[in-house]
Short mmCIF file of C-alpha atoms in Angstrom, two decimals:
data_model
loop_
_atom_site.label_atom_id
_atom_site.label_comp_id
_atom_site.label_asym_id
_atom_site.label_seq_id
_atom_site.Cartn_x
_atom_site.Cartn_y
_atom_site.Cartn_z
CA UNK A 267 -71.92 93.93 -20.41
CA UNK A 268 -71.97 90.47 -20.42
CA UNK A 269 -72.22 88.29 -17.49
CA UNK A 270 -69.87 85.20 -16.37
CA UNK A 271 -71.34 82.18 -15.25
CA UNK A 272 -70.86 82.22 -11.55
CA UNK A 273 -71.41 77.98 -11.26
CA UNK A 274 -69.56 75.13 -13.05
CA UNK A 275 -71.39 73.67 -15.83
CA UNK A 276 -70.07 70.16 -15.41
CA UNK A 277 -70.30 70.18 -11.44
CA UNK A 278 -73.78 71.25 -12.36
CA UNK A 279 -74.81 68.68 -14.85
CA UNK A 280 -73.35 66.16 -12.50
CA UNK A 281 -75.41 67.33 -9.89
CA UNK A 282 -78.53 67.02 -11.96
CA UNK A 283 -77.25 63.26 -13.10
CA UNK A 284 -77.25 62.36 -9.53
CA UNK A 285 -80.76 63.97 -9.10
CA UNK A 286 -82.45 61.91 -11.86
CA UNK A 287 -80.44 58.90 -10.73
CA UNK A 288 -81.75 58.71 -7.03
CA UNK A 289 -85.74 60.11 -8.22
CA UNK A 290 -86.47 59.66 -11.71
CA UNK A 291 -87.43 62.06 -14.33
CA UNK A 292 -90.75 62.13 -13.02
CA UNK A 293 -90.28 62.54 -9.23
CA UNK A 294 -87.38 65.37 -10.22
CA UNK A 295 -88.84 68.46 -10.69
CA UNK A 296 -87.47 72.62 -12.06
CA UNK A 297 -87.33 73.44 -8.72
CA UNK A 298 -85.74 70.40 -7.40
CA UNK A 299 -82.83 70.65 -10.09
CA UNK A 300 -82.25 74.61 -8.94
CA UNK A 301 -81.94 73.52 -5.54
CA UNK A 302 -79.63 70.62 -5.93
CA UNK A 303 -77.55 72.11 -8.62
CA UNK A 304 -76.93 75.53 -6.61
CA UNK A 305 -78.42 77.43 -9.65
CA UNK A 306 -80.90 79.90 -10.54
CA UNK A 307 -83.57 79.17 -12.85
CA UNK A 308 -82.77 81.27 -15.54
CA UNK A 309 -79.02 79.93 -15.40
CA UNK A 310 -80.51 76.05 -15.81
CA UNK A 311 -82.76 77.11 -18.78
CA UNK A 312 -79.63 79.10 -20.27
CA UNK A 313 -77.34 77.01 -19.95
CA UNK A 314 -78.77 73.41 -20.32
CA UNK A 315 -82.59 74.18 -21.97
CA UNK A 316 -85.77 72.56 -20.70
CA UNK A 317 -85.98 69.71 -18.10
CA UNK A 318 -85.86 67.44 -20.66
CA UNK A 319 -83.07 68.68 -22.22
CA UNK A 320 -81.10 68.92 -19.44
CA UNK A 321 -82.23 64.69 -18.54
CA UNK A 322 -80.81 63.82 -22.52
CA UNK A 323 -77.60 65.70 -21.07
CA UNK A 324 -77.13 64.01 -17.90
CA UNK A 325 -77.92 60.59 -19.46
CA UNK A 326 -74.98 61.26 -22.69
CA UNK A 327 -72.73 62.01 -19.24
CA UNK A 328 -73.58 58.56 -17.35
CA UNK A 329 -73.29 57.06 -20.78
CA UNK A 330 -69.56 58.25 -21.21
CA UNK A 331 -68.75 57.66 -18.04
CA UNK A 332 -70.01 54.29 -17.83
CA UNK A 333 -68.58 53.57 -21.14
CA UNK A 334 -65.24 54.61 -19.99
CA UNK A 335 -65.24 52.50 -16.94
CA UNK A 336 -66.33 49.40 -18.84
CA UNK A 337 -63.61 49.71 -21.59
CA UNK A 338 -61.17 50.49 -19.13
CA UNK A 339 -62.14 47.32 -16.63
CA UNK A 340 -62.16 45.30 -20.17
CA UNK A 341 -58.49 46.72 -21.22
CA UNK A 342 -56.99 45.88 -18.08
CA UNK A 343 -58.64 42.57 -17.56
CA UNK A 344 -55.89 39.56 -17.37
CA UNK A 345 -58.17 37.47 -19.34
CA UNK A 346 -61.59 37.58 -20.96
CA UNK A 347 -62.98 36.00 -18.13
CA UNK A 348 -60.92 38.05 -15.25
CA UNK A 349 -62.95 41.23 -17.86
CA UNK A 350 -66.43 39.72 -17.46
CA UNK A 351 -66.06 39.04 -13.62
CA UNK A 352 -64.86 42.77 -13.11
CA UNK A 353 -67.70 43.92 -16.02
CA UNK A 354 -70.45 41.68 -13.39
CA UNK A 355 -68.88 43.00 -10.18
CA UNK A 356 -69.29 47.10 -10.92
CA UNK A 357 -72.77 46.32 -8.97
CA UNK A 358 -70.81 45.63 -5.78
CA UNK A 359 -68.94 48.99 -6.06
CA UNK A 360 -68.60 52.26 -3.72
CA UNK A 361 -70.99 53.72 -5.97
CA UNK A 362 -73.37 50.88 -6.45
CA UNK A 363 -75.85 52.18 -3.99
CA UNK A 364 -79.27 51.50 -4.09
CA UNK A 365 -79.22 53.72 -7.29
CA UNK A 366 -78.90 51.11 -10.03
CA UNK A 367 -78.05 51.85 -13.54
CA UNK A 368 -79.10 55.03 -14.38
CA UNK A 369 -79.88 53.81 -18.31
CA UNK A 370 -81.41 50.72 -16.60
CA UNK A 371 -84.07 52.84 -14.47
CA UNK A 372 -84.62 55.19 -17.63
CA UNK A 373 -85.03 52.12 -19.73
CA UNK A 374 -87.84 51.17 -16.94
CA UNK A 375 -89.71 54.58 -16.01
CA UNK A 376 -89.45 56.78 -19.11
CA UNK A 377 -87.77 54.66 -22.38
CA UNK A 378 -91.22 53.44 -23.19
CA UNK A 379 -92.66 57.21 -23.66
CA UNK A 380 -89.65 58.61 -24.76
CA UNK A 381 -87.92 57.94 -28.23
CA UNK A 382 -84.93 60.02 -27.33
CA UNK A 383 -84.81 58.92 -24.14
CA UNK A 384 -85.16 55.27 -25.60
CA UNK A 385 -82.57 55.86 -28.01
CA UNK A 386 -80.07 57.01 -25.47
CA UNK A 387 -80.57 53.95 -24.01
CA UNK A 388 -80.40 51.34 -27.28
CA UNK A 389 -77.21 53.13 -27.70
CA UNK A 390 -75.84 52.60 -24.62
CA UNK A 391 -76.49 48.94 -24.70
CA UNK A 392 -75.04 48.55 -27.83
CA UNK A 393 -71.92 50.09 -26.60
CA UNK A 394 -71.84 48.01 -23.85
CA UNK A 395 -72.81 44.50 -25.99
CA UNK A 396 -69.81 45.40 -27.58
CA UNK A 397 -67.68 45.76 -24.63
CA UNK A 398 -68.73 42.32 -23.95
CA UNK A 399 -68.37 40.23 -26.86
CA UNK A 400 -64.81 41.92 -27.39
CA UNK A 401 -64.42 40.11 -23.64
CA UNK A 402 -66.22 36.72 -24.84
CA UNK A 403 -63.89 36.59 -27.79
CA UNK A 404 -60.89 37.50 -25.85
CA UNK A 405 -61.67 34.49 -23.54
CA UNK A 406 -62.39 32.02 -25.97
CA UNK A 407 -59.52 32.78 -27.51
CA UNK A 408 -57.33 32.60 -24.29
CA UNK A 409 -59.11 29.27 -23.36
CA UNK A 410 -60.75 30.75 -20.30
CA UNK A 411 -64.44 31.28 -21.30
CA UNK A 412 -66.03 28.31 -22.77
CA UNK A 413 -65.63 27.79 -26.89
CA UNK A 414 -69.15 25.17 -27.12
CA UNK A 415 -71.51 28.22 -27.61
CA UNK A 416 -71.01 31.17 -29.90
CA UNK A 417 -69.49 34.00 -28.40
CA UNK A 418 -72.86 36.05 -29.82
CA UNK A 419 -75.43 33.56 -27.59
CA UNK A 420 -73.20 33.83 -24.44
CA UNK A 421 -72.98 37.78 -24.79
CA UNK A 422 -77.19 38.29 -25.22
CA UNK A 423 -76.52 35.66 -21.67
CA UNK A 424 -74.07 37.91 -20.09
CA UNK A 425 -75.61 41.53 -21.21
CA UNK A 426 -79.40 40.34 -19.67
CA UNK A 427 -77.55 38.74 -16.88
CA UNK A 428 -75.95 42.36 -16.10
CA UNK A 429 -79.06 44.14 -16.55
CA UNK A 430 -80.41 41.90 -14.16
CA UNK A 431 -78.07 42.39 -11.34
CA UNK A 432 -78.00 46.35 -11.99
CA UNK A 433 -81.71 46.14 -11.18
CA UNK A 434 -81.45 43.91 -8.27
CA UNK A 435 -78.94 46.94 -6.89
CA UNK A 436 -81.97 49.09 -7.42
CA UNK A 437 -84.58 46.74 -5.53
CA UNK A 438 -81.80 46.20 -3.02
CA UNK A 439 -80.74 43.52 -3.09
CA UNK A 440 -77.96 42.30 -0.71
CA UNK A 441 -74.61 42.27 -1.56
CA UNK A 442 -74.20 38.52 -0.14
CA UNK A 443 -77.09 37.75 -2.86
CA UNK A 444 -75.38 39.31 -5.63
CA UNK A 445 -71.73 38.15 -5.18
CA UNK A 446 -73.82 34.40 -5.06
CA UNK A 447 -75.35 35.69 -8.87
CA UNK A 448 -72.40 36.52 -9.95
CA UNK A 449 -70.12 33.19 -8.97
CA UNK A 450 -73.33 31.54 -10.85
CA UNK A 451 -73.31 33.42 -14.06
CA UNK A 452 -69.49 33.09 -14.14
CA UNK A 453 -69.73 29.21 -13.98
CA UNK A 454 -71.91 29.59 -17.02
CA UNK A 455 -68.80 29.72 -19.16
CA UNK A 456 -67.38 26.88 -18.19
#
């Protein structure tokens, strides 16, 4: 007879996202992830593999997600600029907590170590360049963002500028301090 899961995979994976997200890979152990996902062992290893299987998993989630939110802040954006502001601004968010960027940590504790870990994250960040020159372009071409420097130069700008702020969340950073950042990088396109 074969038996049912008795746990939601996604609620689970989510739960181990959040795990990695607040400790690391390294601080996160097997029992840890049984604990916080409300699973048994066995159940983790069947349904999601090893530890490190189960991190690749979580990070494809955050990826999505985040990818999601970004394109959808971009789509809605009045203008290229209005895009980049709301792009900056995620790190003031609900859930900007002294948690960071999950790809940004990983690109910090593990990416170096890692190849699919690393590669997880090159991806993201190309996802996410493109997110942002789509934005640059849009402005330039609706006269809000600056048309002197290519819209190539002021996206490598505007992607480390991001990175940065996601890891001042993480060293936290207040939110006084970042909103200040942000009003500076913005005046960059002038």
């Amino acid at each position: 007879m074969v038996r049912h899961k008795e746990f939601d995979p996604d609620v689970a994976l989510d739960r181990a996202m959040e795990m990695f997200w607040e400790r690391g890979y390294e601080a996160t152990s097997i029992q840890d992830l049984v604990e916080g996902m409300g699973i048994g062992r066995r159940s983790l290893y069947d349904t999601f593999g090893d530890k490190h299987q189960l991190f690749m998993q979580s990070l494809d989630r955050y990826a999505g997600t985040q990818d999601a939110r970004l394109r959808a802040l971009a789509d809605s954006a009045r203008s290229g600029r209005d895009g980049i502001r709301d792009l900056l601004s995620v790190v003031l968010g609900p859930d900007a907590h002294l948690k960071g960027c999950l790809l940004a940590n990983v690109a910090t504790e593990v990416a170096a170590r890692d190849s699919q870990a690393a590669q997880s994250v090159e991806h993201y960040m190309v996802r996410t360049r493109e997110i942002m020159l789509d934005m640059v372009r849009r402005g330039q071409n609706d006269g809000t963002i600056t048309d002197r420097v290519k819209p190539e130069a002021l996206t490598s700008m505007l992607v480390n500028a991001w990175l940065g702020l996601r890891l001042s969340v993480r060293s936290g950073v207040d939110r006084k301090r970042l909103r200040k950042d942000i009003d500076e990088i913005m005046s960059l396109l002038d």
